Short mmCIF file of C-alpha atoms and ligand atoms in Angstrom, two decimals:
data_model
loop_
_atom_site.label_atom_id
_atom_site.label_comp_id
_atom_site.label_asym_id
_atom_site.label_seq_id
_atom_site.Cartn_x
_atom_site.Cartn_y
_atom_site.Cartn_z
CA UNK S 119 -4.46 19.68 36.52
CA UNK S 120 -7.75 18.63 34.59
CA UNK S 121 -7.86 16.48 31.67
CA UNK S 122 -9.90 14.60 28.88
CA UNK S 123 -11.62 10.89 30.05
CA UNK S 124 -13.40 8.78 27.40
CA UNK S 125 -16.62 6.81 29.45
CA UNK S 126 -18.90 4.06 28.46
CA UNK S 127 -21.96 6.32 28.50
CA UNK S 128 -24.59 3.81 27.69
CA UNK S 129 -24.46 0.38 26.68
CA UNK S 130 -25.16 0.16 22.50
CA UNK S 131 -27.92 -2.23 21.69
CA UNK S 132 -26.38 -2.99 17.90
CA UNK S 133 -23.98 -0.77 16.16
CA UNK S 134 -22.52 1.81 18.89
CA UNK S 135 -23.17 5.95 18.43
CA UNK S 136 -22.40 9.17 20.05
CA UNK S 137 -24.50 8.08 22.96
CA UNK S 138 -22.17 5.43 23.74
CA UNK S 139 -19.53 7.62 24.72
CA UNK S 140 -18.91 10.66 26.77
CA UNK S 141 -15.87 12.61 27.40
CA UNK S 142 -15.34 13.96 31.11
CA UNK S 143 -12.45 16.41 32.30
CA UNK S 144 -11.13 14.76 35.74
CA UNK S 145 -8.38 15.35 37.50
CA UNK S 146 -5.04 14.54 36.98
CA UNK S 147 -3.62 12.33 40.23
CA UNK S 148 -0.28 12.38 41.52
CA UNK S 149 1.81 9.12 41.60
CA UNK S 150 2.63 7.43 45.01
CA UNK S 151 5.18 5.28 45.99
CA UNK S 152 6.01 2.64 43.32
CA UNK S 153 3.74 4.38 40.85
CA UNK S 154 4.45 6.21 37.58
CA UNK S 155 2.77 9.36 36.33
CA UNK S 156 2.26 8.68 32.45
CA UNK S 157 0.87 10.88 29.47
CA UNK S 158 -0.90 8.85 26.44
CA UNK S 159 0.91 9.17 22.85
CA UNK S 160 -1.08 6.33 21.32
CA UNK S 161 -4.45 4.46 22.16
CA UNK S 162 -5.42 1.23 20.19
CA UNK S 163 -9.19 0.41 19.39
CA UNK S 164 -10.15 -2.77 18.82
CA UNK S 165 -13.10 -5.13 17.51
CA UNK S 166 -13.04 -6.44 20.71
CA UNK S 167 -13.69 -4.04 22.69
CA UNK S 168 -17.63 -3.66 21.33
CA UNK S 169 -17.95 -7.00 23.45
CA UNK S 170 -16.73 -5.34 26.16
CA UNK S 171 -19.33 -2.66 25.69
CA UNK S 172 -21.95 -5.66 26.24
CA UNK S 173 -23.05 -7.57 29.87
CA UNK S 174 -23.18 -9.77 28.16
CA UNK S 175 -20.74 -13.03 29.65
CA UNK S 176 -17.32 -13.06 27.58
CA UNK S 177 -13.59 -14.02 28.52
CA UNK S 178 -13.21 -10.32 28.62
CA UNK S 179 -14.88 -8.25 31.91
CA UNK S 180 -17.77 -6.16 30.85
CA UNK S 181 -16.82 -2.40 30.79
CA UNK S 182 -18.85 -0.64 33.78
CA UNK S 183 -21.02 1.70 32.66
CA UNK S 184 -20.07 6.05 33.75
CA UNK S 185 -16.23 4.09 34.15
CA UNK S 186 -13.44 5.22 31.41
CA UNK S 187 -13.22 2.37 28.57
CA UNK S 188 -9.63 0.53 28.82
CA UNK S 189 -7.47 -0.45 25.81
CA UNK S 190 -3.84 -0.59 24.44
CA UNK S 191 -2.06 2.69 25.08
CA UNK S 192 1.67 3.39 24.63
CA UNK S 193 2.58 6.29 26.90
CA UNK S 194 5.68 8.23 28.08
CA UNK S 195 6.46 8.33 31.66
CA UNK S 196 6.26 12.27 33.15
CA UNK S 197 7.45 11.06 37.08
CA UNK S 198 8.46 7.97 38.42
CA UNK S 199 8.25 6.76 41.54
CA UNK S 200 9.60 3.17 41.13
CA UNK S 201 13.33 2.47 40.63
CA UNK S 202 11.97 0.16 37.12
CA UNK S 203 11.66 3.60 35.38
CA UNK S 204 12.89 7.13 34.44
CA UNK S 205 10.94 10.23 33.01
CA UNK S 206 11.04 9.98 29.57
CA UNK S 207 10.87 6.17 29.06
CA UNK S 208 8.08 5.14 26.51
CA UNK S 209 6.15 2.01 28.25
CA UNK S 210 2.96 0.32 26.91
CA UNK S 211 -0.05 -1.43 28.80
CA UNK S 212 -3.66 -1.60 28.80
CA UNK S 213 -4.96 1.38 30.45
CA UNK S 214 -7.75 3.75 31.12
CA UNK S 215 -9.18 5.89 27.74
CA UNK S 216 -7.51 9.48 28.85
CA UNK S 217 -5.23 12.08 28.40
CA UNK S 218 -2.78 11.14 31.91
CA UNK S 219 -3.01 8.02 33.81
CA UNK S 220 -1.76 6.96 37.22
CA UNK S 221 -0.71 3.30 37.73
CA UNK S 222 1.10 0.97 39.71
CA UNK S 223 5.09 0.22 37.76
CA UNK S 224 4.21 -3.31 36.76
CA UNK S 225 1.59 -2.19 34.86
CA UNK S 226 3.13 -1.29 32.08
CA UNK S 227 6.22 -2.63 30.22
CA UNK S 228 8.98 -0.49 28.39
CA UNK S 229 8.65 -0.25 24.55
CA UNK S 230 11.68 -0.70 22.50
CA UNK S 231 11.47 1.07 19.38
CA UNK S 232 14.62 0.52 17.84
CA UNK S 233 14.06 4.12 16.20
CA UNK S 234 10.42 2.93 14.86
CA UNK S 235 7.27 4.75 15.81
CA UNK S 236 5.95 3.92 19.68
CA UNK S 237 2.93 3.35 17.73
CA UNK S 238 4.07 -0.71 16.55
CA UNK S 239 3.75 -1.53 19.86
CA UNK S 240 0.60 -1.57 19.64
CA UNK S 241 -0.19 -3.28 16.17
CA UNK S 242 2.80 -5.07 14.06
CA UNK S 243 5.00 -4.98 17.36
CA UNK S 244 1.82 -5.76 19.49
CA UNK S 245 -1.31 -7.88 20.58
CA UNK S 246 -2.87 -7.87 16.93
CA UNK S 247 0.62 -9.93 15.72
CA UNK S 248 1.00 -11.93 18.43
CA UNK S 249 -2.89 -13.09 17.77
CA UNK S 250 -1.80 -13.14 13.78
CA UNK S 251 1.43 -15.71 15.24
CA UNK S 252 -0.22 -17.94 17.49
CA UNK S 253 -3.25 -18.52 15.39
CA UNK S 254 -1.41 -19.42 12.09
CA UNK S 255 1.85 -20.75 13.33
CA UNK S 256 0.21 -22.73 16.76
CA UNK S 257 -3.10 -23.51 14.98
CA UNK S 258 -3.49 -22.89 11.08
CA UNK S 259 0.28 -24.71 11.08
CA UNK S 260 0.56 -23.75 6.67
CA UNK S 261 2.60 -26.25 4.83
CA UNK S 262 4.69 -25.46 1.73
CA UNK S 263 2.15 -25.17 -1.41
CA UNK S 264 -0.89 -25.25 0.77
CA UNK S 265 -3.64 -23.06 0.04
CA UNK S 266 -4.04 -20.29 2.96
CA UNK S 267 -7.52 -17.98 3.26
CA UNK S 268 -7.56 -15.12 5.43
CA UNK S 269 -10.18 -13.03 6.31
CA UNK S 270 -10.18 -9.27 7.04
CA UNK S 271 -6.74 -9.69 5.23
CA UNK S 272 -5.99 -5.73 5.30
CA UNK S 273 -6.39 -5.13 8.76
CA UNK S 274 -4.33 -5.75 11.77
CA UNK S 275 -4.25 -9.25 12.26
CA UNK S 276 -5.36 -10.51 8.95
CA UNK S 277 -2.18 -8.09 7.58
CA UNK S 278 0.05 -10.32 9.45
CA UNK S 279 -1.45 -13.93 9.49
CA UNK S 280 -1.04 -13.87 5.55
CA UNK S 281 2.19 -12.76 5.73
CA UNK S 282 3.64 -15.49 8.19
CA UNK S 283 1.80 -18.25 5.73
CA UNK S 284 3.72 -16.98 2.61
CA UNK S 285 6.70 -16.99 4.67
CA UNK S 286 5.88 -20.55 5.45
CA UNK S 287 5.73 -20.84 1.51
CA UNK S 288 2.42 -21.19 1.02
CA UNK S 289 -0.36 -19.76 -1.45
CA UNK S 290 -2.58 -16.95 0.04
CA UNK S 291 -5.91 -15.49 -0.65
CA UNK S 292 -7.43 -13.10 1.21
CA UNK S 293 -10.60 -11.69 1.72
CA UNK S 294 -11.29 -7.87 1.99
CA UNK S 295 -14.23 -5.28 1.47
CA UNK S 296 -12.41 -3.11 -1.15
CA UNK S 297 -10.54 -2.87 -4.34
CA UNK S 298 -8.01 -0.59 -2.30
CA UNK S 299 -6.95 -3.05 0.16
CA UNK S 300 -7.41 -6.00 -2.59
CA UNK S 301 -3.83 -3.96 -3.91
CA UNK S 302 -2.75 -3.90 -0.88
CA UNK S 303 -2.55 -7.32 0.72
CA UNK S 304 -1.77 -7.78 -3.38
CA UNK S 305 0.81 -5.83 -4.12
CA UNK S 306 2.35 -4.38 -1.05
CA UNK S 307 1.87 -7.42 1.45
CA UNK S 308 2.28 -10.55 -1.53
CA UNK S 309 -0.89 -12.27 -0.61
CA UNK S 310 -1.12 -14.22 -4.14
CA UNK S 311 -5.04 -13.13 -4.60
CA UNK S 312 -7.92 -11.11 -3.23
CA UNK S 313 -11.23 -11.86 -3.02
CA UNK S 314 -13.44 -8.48 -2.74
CA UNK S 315 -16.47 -9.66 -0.99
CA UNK S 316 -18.40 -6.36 -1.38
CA UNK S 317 -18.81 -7.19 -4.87
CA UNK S 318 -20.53 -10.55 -4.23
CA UNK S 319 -20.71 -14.05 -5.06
CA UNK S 320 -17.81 -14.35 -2.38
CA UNK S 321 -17.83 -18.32 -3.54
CA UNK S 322 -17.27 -18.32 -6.89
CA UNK S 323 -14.48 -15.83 -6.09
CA UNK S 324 -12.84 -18.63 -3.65
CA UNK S 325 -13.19 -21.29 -6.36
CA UNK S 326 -11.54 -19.24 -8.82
CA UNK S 327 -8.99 -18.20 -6.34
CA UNK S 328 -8.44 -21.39 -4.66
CA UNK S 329 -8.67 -23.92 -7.44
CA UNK S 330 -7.35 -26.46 -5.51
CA UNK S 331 -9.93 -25.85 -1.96
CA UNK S 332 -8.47 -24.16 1.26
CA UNK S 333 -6.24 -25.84 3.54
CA UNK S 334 -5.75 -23.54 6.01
CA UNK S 335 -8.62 -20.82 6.98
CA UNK S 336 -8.07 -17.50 9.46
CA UNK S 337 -11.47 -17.26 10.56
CA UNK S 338 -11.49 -13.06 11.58
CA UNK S 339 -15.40 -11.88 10.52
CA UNK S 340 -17.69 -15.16 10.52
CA UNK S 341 -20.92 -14.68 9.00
CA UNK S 342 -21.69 -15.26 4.86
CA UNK S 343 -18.23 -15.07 4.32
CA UNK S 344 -17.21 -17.84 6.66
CA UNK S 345 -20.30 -19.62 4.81
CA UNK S 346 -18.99 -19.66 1.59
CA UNK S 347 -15.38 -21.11 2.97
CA UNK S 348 -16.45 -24.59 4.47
CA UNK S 349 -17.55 -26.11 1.68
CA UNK S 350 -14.01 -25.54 -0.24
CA UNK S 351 -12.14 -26.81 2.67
CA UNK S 352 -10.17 -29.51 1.93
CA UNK S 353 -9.36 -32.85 3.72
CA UNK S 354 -7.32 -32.33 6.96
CA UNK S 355 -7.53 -28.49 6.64
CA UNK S 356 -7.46 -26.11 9.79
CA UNK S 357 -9.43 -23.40 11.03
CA UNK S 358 -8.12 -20.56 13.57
CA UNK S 359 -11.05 -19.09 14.80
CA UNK S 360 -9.89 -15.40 15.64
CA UNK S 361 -13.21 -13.32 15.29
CA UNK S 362 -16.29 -13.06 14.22
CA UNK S 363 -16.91 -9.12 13.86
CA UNK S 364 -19.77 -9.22 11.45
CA UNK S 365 -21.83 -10.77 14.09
CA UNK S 366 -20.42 -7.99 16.98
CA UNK S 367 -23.44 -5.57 16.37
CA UNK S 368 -26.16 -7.76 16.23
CA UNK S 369 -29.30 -5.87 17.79
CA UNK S 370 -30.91 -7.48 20.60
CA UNK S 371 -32.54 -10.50 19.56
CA UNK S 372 -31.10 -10.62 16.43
CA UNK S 373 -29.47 -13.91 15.35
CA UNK S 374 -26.10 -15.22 13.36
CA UNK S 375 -27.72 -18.29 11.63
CA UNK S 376 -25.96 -19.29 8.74
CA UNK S 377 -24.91 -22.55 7.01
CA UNK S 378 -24.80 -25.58 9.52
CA UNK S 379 -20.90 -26.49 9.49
CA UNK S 380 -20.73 -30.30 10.73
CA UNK S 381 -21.18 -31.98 8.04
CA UNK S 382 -18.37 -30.02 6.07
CA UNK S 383 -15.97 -30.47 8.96
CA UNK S 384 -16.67 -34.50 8.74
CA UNK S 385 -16.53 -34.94 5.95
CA UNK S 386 -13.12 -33.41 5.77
CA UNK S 387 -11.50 -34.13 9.08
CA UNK S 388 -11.47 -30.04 9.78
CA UNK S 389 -9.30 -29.22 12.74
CA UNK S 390 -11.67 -25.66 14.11
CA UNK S 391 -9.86 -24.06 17.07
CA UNK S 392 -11.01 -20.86 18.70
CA UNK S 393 -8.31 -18.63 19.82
CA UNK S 394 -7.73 -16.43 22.42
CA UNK S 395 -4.28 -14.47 22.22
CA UNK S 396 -4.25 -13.98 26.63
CA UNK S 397 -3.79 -18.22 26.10
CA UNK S 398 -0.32 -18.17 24.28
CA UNK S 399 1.42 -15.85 27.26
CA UNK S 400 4.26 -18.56 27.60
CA UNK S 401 5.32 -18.45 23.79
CA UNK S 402 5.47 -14.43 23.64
CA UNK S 403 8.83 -14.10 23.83
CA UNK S 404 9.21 -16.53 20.98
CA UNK S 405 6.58 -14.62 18.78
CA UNK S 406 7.98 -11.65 19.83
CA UNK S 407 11.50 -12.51 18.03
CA UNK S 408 9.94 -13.44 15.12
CA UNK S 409 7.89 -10.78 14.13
CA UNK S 410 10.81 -7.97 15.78
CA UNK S 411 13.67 -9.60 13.07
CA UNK S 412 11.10 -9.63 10.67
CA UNK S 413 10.29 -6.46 11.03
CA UNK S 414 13.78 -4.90 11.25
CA UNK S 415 15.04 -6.63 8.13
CA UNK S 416 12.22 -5.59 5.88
CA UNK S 417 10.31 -8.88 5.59
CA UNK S 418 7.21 -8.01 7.78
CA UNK S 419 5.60 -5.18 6.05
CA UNK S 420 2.67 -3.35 7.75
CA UNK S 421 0.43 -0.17 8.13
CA UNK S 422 -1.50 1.73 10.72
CA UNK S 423 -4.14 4.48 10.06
CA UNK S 424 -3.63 7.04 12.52
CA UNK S 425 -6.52 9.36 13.41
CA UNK S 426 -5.24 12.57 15.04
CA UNK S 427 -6.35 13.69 18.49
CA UNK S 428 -8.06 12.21 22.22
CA UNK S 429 -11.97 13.28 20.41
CA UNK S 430 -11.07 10.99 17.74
CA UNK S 431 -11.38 7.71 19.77
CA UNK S 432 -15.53 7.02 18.61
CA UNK S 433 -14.61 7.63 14.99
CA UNK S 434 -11.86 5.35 15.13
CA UNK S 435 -13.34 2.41 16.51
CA UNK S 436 -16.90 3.05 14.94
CA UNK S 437 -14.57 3.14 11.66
CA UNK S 438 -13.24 -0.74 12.49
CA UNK S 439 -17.15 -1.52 11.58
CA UNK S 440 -16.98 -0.10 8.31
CA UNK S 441 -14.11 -1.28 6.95
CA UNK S 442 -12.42 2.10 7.15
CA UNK S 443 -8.66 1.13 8.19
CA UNK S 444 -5.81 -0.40 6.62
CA UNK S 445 -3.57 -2.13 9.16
CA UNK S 446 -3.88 -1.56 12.87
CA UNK S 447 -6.64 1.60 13.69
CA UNK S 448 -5.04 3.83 16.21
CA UNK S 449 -5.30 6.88 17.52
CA UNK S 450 -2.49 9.62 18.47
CA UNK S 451 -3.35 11.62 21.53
CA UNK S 452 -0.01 13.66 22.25
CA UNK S 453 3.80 13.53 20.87
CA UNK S 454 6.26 12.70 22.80
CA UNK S 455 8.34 15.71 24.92
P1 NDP Q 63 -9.13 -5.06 11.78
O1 NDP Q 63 -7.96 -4.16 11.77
O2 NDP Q 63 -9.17 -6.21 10.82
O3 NDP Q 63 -10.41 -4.14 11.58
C1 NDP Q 63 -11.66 -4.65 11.36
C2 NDP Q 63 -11.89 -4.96 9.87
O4 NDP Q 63 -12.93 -5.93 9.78
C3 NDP Q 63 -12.41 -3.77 9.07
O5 NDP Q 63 -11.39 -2.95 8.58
C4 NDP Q 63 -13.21 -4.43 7.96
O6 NDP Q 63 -12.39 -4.67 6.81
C5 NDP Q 63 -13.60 -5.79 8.56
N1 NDP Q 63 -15.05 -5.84 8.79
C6 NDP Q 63 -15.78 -4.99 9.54
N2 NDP Q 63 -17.07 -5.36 9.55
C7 NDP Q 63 -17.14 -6.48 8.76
C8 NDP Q 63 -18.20 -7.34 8.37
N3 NDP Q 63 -19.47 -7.13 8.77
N4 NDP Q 63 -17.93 -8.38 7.55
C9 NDP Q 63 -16.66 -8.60 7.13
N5 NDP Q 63 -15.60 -7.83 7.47
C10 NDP Q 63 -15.85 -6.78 8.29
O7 NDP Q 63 -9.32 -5.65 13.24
P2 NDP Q 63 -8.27 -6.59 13.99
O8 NDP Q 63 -7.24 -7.04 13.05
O9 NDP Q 63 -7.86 -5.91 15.24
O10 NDP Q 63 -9.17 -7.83 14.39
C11 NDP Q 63 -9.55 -8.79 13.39
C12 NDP Q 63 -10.41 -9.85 14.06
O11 NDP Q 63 -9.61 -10.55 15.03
C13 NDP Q 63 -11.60 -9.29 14.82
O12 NDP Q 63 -12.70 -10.15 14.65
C14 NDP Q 63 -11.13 -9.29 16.26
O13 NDP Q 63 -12.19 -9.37 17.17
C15 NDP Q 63 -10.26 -10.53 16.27
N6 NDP Q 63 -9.22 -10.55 17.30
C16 NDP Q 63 -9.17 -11.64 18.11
C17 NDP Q 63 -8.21 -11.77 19.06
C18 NDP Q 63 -8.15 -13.03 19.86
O14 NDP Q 63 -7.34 -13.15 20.79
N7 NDP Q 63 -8.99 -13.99 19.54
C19 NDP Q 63 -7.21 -10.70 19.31
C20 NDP Q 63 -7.30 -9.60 18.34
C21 NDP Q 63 -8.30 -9.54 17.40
P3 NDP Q 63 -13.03 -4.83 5.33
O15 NDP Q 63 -12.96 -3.50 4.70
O16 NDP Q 63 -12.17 -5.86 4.71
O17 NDP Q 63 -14.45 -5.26 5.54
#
């Protein structure tokens, strides 16, 4: 049986574009002993993955150029040939970009969905909230009546960091790139203010917002944005830094200069931690728990924009660089049988 494959076609030098990818039909392989034949409901893109797209040297292995791009995927298992699974059973991993995939049992883990979508596993049930948890609750640490700024506020991460600071009772502000996510993280998430930095003059926004300075800021885009934040932060205030995905299609060459940060951080005693999610493996099960009981009783709310078939993939992560999701970008390849 043949089916679709997503390749790296060509490495992009600055934003990525049709010639990045290329779609292949391959064959479908059977499963040997101890493996599991699955077929792909859901794939997740992710900011990320542009720095996979790069040689350039990162925590994350480049992606080999002609090879199938590898992300989040929640799949349902069609044959099983390891005693950890039946047909049927909905499992999640990180796995090739196409329509089938082959794999050895222990890569993959069963998804319970507790009759939600398959999908959360791979946003408010997934890596984007565990990155959210471990970066706000390990690092950020918000205190009652602190002021909290987050960054990228409507999207998968930022949709969750701001939540787990107001549940920590503090006030929080975040930053977006349009009046229709400023009402959401507003009025559907109960971030306290929104800062729409497409408008401009992103700092006398923050003062406005943030009359008494920042305490706690979730560093997701860097770049002007960041710049205007360090000068409001107060004395002993913290800084998760999750991403920096204004600066993740800079051309060859091109440079992220901005304002020089030292002397803010002195001068306030700034704790600035960079973050990898990989790093908090021992505490999952803890996060996990958390967010799952927040979830189920209504607490946690979330979204995910869903664009509809396996040709979709380029459009929905070129979309991640314009701003064009609310919650977690995914993409559904198949239902479920
Ligand atoms: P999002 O769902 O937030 O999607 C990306 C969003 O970023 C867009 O919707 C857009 O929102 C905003 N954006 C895009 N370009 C720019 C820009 N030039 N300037 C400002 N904002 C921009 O993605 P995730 O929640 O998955 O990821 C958020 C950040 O966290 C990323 O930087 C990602 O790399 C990082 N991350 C880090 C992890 C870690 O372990 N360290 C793990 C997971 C994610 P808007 O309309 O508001 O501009």
């Amino acid at each position: 049986m043949k089916q679709e494959q997503l390749v790296l076609q060509e490495r992009p030098n600055g934003l990525p574009n049709k010639d990045t990818f290329q779609f292949k039909k391959v064959e479908v392989a059977e499963p040997a002993e101890n493996e599991v034949l699955l077929k792909t409901l859901y794939v997740s893109v992710d900011p990320y993955m542009r720095g996979r797209m790069s040689d350039a040297p990162s925590y994350a292995e480049p992606f080999e150029a002609g090879a199938p791009l590898v992300g989040g995927n929640v799949s349902q298992v069609m044959k099983s040939n390891s005693d950890q699974f039946t047909s049927g059973d909905l499992v999640t991993g990180n796995l090739d970009f196409q329509e089938y995939n082959v794999v050895k049992a222990d890569k993959v883990r069963k998804v319970r969905t507790n009759g939600l979508s398959p999908s959360n596993a791979l946003s408010v049930l997934g890596m984007p909230s565990l990155t959210a948890y471990f970066g706000m609750m390990h690092i950020g640490e918000p205190k009652e009546g602190e002021t909290v700024v987050v960054s990228g506020a409507a999207g998968a991460v930022g949709q969750v960091a701001g939540q787990l600071a107001k549940k920590a009772g503090a006030r929080v502000v975040g930053i977006v790139g349009s009046e229709e996510k400023a009402k959401y993280i507003t009025e559907t998430l109960g971030y306290d203010a929104a800062v729409e930095y497409k408008k401009g003059n992103v700092s006398e926004q923050l003062k406005e917002t943030c009359p008494d300075g920042i305490d706690v800021y979730y560093e997701n885009v860097g770049g002007d944005i960041s710049d205007a934040v360090w000068p409001l932060l107060n004395v002993f205030a913290r800084v998760p830094v999750c991403g920096a995905i204004s600066a993740y299609n800079l051309e060859e060459g091109e440079k992220d200069i901005g304002l020089r940060v030292q002397q803010f951080l002195i001068k306030s005693r700034v704790k600035m931690q960079g973050l990898l999610v990989g790093d908090f493996a021992e505490h999952y099960d803890e996060a996990y728990q958390v967010l799952e009981e927040a979830v189920s009783n209504g607490e946690l709310k979330f979204e995910e924009t869903i664009h509809d078939g396996f040709h979709a993939i380029p459009d929905a992560f070129l979309g991640l660089f314009s701003g064009e999701n609310i919650g977690k970008q995914l993409v559904k390849v198949a239902d479920a049988e």
